[in-house]
mmCIF file of C-alpha atoms in Angstrom:
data_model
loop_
_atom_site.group_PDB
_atom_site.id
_atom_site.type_symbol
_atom_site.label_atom_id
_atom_site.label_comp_id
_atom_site.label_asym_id
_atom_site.label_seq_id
_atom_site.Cartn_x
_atom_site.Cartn_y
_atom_site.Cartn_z
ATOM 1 C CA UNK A 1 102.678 46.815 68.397
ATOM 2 C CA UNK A 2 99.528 48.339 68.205
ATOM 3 C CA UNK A 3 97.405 47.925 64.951
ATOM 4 C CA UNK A 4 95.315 51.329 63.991
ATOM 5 C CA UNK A 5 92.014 51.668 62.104
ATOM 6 C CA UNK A 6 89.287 52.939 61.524
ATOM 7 C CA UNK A 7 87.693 51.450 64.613
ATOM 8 C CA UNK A 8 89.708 52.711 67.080
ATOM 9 C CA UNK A 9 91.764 55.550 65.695
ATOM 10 C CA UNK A 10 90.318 58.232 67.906
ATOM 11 C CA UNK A 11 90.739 56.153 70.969
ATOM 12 C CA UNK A 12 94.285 55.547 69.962
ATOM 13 C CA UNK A 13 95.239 59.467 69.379
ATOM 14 C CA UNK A 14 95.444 60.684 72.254
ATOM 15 C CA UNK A 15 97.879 57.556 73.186
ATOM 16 C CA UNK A 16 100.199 58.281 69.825
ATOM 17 C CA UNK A 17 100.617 61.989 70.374
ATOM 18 C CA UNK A 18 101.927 61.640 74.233
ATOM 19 C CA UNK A 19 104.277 59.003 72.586
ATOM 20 C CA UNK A 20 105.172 61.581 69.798
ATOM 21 C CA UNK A 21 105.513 64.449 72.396
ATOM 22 C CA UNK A 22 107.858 62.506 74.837
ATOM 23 C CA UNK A 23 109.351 60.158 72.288
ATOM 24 C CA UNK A 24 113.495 60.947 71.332
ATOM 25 C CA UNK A 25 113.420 59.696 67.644
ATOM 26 C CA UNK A 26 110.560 58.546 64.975
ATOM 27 C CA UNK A 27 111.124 55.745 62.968
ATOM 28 C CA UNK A 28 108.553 55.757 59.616
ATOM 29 C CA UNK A 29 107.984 52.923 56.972
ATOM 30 C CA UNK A 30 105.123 53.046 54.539
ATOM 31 C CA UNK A 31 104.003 50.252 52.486
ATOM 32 C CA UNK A 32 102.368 51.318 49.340
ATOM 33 C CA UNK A 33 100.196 49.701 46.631
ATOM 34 C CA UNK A 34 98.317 50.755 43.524
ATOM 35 C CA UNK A 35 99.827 51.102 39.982
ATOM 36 C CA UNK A 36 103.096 49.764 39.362
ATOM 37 C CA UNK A 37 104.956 52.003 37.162
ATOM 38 C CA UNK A 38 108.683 51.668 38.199
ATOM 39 C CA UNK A 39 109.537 49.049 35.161
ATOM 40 C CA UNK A 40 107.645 51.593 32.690
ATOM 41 C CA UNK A 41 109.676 53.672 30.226
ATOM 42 C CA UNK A 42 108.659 56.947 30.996
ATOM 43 C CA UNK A 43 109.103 56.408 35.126
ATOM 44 C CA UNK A 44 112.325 54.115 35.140
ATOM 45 C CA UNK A 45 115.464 55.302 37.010
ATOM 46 C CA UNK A 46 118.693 55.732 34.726
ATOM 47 C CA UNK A 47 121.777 56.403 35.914
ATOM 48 C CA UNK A 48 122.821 59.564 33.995
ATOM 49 C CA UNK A 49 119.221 61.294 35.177
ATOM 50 C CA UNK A 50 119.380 64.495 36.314
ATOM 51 C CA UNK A 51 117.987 65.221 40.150
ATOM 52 C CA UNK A 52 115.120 67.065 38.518
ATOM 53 C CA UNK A 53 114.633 64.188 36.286
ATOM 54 C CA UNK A 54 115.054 61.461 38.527
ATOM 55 C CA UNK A 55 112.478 63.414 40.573
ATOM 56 C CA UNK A 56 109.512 63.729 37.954
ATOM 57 C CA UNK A 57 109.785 59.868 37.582
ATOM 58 C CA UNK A 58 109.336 59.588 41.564
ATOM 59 C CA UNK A 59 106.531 61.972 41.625
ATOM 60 C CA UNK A 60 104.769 59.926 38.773
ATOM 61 C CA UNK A 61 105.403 56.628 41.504
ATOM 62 C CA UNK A 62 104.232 58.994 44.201
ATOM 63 C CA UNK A 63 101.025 60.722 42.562
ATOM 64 C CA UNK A 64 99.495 56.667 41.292
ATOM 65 C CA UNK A 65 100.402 54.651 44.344
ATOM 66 C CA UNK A 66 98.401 55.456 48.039
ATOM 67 C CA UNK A 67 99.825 54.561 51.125
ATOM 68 C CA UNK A 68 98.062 51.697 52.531
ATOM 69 C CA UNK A 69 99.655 50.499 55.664
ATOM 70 C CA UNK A 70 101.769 53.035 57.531
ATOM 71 C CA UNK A 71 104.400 52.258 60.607
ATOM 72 C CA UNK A 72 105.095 54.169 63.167
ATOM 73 C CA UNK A 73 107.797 53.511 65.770
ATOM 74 C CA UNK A 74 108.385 56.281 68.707
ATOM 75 C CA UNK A 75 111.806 55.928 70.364
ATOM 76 C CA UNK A 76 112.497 57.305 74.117
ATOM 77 C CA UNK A 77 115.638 57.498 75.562
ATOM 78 C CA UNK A 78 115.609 56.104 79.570
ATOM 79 C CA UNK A 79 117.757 58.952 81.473
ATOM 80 C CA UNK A 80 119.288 56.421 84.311
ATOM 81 C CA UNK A 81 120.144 53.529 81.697
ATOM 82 C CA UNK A 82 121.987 53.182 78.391
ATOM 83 C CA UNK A 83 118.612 52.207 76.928
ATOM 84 C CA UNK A 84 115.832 52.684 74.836
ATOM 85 C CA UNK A 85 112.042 52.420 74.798
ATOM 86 C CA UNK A 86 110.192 52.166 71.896
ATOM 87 C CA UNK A 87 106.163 52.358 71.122
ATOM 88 C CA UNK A 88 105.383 51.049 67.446
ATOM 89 C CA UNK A 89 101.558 51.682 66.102
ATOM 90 C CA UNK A 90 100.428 50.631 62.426
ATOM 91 C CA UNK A 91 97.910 52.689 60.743
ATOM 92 C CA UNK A 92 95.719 50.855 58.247
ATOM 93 C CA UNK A 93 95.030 53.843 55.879
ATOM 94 C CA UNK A 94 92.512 54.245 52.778
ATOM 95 C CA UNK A 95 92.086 57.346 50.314
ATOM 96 C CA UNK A 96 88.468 56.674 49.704
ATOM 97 C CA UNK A 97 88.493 58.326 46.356
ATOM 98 C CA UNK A 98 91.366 55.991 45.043
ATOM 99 C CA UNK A 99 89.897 53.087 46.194
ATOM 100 C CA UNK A 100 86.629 54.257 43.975
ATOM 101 C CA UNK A 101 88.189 55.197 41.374
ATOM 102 C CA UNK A 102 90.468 51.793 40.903
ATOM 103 C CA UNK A 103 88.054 49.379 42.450
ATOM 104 C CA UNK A 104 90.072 47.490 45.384
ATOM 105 C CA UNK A 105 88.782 45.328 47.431
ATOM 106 C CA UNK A 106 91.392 44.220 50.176
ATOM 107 C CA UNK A 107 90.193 43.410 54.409
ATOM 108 C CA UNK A 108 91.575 46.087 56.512
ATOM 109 C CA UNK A 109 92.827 48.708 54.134
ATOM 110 C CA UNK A 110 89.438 49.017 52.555
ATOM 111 C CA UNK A 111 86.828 48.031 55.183
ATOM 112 C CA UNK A 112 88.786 49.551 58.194
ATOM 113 C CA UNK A 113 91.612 51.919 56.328
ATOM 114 C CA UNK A 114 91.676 55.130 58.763
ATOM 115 C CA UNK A 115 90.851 58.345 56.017
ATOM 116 C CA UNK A 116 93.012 61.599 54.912
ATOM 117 C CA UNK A 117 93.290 64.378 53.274
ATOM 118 C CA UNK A 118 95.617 66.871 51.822
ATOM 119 C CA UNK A 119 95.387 70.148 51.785
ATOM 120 C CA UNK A 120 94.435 70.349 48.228
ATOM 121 C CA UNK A 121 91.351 68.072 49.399
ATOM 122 C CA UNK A 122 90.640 69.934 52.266
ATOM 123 C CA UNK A 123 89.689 72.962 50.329
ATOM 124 C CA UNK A 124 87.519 71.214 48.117
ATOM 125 C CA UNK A 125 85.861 69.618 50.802
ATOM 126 C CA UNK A 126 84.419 72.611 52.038
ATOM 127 C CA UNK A 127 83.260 74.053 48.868
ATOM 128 C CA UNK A 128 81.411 70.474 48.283
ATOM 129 C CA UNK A 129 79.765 71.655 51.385
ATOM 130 C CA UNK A 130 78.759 74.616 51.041
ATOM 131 C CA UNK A 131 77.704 73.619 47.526
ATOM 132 C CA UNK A 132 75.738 70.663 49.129
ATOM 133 C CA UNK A 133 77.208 68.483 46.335
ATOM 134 C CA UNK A 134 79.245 66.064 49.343
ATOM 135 C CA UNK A 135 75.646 64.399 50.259
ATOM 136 C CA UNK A 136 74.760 63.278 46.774
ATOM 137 C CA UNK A 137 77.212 60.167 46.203
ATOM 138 C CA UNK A 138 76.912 59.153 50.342
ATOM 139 C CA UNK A 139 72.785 59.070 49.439
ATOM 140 C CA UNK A 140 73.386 56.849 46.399
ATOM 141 C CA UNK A 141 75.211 54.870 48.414
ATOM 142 C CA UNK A 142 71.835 53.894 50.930
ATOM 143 C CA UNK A 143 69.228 51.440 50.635
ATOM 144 C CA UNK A 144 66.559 52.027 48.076
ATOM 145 C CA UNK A 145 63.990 50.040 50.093
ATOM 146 C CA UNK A 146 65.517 52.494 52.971
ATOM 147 C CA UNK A 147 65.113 55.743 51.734
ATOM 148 C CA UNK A 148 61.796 54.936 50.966
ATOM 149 C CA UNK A 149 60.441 53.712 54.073
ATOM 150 C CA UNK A 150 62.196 57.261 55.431
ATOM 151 C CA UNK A 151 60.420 59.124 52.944
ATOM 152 C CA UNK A 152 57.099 57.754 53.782
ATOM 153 C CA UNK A 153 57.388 58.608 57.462
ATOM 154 C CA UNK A 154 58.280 61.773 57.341
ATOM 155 C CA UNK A 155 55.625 62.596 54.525
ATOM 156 C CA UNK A 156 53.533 61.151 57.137
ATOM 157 C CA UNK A 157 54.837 63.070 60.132
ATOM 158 C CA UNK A 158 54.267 66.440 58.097
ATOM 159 C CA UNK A 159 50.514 65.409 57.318
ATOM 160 C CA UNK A 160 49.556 64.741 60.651
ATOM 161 C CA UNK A 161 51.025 68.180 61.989
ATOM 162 C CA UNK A 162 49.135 70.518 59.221
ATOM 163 C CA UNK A 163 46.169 68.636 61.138
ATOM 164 C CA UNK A 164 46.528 69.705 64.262
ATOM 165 C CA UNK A 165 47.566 73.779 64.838
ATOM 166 C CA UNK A 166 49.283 72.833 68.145
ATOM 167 C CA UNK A 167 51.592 69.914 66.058
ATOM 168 C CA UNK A 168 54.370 71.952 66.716
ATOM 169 C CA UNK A 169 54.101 72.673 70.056
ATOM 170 C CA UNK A 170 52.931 69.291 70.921
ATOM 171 C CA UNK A 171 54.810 65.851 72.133
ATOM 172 C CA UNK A 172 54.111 63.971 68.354
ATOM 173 C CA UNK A 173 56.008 66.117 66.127
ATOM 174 C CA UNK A 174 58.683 64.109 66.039
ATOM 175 C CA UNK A 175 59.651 60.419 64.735
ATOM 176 C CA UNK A 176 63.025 58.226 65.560
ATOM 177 C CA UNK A 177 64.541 56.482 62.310
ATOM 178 C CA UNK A 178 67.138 53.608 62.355
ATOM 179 C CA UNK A 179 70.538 54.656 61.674
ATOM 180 C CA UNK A 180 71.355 53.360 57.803
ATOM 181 C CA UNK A 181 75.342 53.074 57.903
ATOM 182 C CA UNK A 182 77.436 54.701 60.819
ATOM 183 C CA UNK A 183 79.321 56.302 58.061
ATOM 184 C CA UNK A 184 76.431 58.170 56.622
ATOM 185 C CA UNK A 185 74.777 59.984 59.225
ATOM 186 C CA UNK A 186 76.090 63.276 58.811
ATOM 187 C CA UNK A 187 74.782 62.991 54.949
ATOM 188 C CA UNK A 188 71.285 61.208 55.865
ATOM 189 C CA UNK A 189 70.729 64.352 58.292
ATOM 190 C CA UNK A 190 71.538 67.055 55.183
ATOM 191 C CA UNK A 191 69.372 65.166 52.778
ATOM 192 C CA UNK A 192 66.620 65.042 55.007
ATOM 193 C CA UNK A 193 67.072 68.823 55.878
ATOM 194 C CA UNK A 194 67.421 69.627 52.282
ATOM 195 C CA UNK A 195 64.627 67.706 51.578
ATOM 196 C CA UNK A 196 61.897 68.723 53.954
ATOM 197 C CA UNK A 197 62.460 72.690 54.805
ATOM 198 C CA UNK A 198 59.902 72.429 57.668
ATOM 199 C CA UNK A 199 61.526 69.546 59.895
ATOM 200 C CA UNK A 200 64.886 69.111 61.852
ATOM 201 C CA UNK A 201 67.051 66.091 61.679
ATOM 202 C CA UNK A 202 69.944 65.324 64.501
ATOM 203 C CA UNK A 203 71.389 62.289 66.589
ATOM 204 C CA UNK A 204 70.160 60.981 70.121
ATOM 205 C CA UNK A 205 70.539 57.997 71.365
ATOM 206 C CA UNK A 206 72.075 56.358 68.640
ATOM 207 C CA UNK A 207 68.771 57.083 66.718
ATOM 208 C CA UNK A 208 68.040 59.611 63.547
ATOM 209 C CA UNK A 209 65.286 62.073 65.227
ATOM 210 C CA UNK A 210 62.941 64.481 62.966
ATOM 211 C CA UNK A 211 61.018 66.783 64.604
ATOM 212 C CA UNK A 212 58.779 69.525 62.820
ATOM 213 C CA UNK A 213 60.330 72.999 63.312
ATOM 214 C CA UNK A 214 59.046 76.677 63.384
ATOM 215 C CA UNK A 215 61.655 79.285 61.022
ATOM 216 C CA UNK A 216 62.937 80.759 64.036
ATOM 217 C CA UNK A 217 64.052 77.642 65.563
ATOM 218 C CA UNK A 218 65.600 75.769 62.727
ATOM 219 C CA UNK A 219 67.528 79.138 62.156
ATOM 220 C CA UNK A 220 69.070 78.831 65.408
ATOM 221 C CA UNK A 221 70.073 75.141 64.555
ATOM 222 C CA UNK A 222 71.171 75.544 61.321
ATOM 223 C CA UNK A 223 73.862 77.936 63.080
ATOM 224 C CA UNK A 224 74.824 74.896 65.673
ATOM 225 C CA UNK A 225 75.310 72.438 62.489
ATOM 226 C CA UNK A 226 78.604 74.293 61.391
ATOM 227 C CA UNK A 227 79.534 72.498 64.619
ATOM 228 C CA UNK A 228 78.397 69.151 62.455
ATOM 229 C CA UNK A 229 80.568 70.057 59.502
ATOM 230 C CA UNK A 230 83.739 70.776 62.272
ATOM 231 C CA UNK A 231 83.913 67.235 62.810
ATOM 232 C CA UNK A 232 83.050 65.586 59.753
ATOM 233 C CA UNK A 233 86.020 67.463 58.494
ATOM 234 C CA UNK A 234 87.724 66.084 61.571
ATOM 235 C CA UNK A 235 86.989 62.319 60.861
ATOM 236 C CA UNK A 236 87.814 62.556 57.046
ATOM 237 C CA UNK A 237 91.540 64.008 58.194
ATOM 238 C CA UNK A 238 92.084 60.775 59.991
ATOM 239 C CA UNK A 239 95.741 60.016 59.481
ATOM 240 C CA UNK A 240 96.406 63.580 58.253
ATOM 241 C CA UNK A 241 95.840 64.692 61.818
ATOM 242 C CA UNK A 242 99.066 62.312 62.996
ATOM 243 C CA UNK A 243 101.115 63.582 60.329
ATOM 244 C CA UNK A 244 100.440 67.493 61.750
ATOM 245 C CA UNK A 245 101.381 66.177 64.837
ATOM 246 C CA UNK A 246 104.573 64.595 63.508
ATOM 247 C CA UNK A 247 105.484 68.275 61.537
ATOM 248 C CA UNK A 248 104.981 69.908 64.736
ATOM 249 C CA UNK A 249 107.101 67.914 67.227
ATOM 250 C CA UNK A 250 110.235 69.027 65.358
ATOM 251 C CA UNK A 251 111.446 65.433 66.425
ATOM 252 C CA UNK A 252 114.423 63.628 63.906
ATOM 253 C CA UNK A 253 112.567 61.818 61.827
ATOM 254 C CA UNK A 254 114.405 58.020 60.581
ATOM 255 C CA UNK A 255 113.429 55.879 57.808
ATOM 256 C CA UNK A 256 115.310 53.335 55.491
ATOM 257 C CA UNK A 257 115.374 54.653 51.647
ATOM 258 C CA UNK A 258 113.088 57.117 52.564
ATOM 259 C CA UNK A 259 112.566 59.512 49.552
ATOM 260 C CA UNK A 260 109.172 57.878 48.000
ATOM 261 C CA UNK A 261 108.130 57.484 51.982
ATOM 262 C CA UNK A 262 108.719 61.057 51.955
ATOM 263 C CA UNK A 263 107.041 61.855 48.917
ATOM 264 C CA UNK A 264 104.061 59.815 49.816
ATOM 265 C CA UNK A 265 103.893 61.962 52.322
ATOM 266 C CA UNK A 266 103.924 64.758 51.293
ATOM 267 C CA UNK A 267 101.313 64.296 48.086
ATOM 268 C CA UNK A 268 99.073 62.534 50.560
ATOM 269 C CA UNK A 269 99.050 64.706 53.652
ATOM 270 C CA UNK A 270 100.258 67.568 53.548
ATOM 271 C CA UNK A 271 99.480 69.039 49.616
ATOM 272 C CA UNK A 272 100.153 67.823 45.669
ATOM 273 C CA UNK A 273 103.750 67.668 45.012
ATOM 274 C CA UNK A 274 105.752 70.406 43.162
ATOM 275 C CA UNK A 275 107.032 70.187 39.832
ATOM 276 C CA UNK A 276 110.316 71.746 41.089
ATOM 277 C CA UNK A 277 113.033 69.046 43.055
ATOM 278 C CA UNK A 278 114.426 72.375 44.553
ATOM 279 C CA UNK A 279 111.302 73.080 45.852
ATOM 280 C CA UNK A 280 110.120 70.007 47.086
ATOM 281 C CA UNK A 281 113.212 70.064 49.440
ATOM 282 C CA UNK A 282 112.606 73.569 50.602
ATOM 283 C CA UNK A 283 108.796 72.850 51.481
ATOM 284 C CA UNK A 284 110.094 69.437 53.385
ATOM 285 C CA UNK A 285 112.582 71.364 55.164
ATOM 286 C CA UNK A 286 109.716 73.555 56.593
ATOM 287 C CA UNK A 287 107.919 70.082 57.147
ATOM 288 C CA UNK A 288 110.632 67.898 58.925
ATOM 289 C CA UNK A 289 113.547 69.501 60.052
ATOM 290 C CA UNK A 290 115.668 66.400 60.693
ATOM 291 C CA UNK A 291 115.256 63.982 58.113
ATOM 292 C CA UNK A 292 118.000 60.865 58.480
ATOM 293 C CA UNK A 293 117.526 58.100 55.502
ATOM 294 C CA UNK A 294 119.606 55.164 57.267
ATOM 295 C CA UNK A 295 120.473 53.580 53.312
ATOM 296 C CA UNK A 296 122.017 56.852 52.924
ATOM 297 C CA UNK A 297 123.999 56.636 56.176
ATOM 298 C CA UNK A 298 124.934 53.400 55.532
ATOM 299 C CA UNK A 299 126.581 54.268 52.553
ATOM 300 C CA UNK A 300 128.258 56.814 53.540
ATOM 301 C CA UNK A 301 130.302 54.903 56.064
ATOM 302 C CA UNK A 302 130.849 52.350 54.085
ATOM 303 C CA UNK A 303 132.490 54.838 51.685
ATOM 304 C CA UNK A 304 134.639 57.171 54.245
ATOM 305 C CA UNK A 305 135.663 54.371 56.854
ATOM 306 C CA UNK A 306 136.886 51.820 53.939
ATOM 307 C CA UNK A 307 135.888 49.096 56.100
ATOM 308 C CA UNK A 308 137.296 45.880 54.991
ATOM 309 C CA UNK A 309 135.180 43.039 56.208
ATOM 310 C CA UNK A 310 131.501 44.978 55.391
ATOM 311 C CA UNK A 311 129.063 42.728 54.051
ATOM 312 C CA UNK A 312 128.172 44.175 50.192
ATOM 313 C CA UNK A 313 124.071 44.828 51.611
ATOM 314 C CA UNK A 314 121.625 47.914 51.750
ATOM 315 C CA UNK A 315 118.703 46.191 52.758
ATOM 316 C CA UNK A 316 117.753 47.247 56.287
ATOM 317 C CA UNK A 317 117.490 43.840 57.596
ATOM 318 C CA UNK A 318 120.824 43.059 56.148
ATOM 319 C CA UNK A 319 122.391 45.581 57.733
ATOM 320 C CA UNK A 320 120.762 45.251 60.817
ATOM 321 C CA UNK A 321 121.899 41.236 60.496
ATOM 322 C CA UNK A 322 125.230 43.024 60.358
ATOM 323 C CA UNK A 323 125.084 45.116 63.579
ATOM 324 C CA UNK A 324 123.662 42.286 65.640
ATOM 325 C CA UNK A 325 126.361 39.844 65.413
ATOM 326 C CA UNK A 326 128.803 42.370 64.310
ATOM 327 C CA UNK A 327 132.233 41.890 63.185
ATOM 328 C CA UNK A 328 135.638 43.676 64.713
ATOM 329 C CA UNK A 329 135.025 47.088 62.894
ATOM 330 C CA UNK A 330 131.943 47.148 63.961
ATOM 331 C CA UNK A 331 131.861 46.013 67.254
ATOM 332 C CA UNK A 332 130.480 48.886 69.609
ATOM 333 C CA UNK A 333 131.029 50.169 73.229
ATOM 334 C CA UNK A 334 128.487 50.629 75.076
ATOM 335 C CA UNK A 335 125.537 49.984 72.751
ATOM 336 C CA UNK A 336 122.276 51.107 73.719
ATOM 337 C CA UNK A 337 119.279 48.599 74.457
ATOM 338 C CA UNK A 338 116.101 48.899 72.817
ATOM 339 C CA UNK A 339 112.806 47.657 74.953
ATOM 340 C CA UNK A 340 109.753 47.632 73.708
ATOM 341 C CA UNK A 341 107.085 48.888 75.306
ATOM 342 C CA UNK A 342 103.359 47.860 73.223
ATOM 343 C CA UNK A 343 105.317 45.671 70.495
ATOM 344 C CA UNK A 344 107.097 42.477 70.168
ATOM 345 C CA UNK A 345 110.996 42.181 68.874
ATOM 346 C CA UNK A 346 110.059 41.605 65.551
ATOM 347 C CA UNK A 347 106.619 41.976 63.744
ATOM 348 C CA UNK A 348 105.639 42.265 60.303
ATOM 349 C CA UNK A 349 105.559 44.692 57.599
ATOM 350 C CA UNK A 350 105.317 48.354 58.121
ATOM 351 C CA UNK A 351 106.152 48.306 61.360
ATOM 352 C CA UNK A 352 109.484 45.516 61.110
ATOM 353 C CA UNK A 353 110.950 48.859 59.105
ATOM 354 C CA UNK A 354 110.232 51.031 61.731
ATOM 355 C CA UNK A 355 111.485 49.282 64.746
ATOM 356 C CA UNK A 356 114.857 48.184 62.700
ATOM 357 C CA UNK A 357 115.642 51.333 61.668
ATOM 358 C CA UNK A 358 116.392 53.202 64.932
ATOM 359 C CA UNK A 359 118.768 50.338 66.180
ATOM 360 C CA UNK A 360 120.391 50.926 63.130
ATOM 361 C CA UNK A 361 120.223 54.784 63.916
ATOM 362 C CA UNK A 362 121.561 54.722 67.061
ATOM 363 C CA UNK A 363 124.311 52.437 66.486
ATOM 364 C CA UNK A 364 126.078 54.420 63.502
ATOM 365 C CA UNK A 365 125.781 57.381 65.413
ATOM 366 C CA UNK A 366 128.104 56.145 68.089
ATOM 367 C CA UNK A 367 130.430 54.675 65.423
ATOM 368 C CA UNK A 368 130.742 58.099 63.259
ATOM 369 C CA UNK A 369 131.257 59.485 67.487
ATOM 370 C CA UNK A 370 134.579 56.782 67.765
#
């Protein structure tokens, strides 16, 4: 198992989509957190709800809980054995915004959660740039003592080249500044642009450079920073950019009780969720063409095959529990092996979900095939 953040996410893409390219199945678990409101009135489950009104209670869960911690587990079948291979990665994930607006504080998921967007947020993330109003709360955000000391030598830079006519020309029209917060360069190079018309502010060397500029050649820069803006937009998909990846591999896609995974989803990567149950489904469809929810399959069999000596579970380790040391009616020919590849048998979390639900997969399909 491979653990995913902010750190090393874009080392680690190139890595998950092979293993979503070649991979047979998907396994996905999501662990959520945020506001509780299952055991309120308004978003508790009856049983005589309708499906649309079963489905405005989830989409309440859906819309005030993020995902957090998010498991991945690609399955690929081995053509010369009756076996399996499986990859599992855990994504530490953060919505920035939520985590501002409802003040956590929690290790990974806030100091190295992996961002995202929806599409919702990618729209307005462009018109905050082109409005210039993205900067202002990333400039709050530095060192007073900072911005100061950045102030002054630029201010300084500027007087020394209205002293000398050849400034611009020359080798000391520029300065090197110390790099505030990884995070905030983009946003310390637009303030600084914004700030002083007659300079130019870019990377090198792991250093902020200014250098004094004529018109003609900040022009041609300010044409090369949409270039900037490309992969700022880039870094703030973060996780959004695996879930793309995931709708476009038209692979089955397995998870255990999966609706609220699904719905998560959906509200958090791909766009807000309809008011309409009918056309939630018809928007997933276009999003996931095979969707298996293993609870659901469980169920199922449990109800057509009348097996008599079932344990009464629909938890996915109990079930699994089941299946391993199974009894007569379940006891299968020629079951499939599962090795994994970058993960131990069993791990924690997210990512247990993942790798137990494809066992689990794999096994009732060859017992609905008997």
């Amino acid at each position: 198992m491979v653990e995913v953040t902010r750190a090393n996410f874009n080392e680690m893409m190139p890595l998950v989509k092979k293993a979503i390219k070649d991979c047979t199945f998907i396994a996905i678990d999501t662990e959520f957190t945020g506001l509780d409101l299952e055991h309120t009135e308004n978003a508790k489950c009856k049983l005589f709800d309708t499906l649309q009104e079963r489905y405005q209670k989830l989409k309440m869960r859906a819309t005030k809980v993020m995902p957090c911690q998010i498991g991945l587990s690609m399955f690929t079948k081995d053509p010369k054995e009756n076996s399996y291979s499986v990859e599992t990665y855990t994504f530490y994930a953060s919505s920035i915004e939520f985590l501002n607006n409802h003040g956590f504080d929690f290790n990974k998921c806030l100091s190295c959660g992996i961002p995202y967007l929806n599409e919702a947020e990618v729209s307005q993330f462009w018109q905050e740039v082109r409005d210039e109003a993205f900067s202002l709360p990333h400039i709050r955000m530095m060192d007073i003592k900072t911005v100061r000391d950045i102030d002054m030598k630029i201010n300084k830079l500027l007087e020394s080249s209205k002293k000398s006519k050849d400034a611009i020309s020359g080798t000391n029209n520029s300065i090197t500044l110390p790099i505030d917060n990884a995070c905030h360069v983009y946003f310390q190079l637009n303030e600084i642009r914004r700030k002083y018309p007659s300079t130019w502010a870019y990377t090198e060397d792991d250093k902020i450079v200014v250098k004094v500029m004529t018109p003609k050649e900040k022009k041609n820069l300010e044409e090369k920073a949409l270039v900037d803006q490309e992969k700022l937009l880039k870094d703030y998909l973060g996780f959004t950019r695996v879930f793309r990846k995931l709708q476009n591999s038209y692979k089955p896609i397995v998870g255990h009780n999966f609706l609220m995974d699904l719905m998560l989803f959906y509200q958090h990567f791909y766009d807000d969720l309809p008011d309409c149950y009918e056309t939630f489904k018809e928007e997933l469809q276009r999003q996931f063409h095979f969707v298996y929810d293993t609870r659901q399959v469980w169920l199922n069999m449990k109800s057509v095959y009348k097996f008599k000596h079932l344990p009464n579970v629909s938890s996915l380790m109990g079930i699994y529990s089941a299946f391993e040391s199974p009894v007569d009616e379940l006891t299968i020919l020629y079951q499939p092996t599962i090795k994994p590849s970058n993960c131990e048998r069993y791990s924690l979390q997210a990512q247990v979900k993942t790798f137990l639900s494809m066992p689990n997969f794999l096994i009732w399909k060859l017992t609905l095939a008997m």
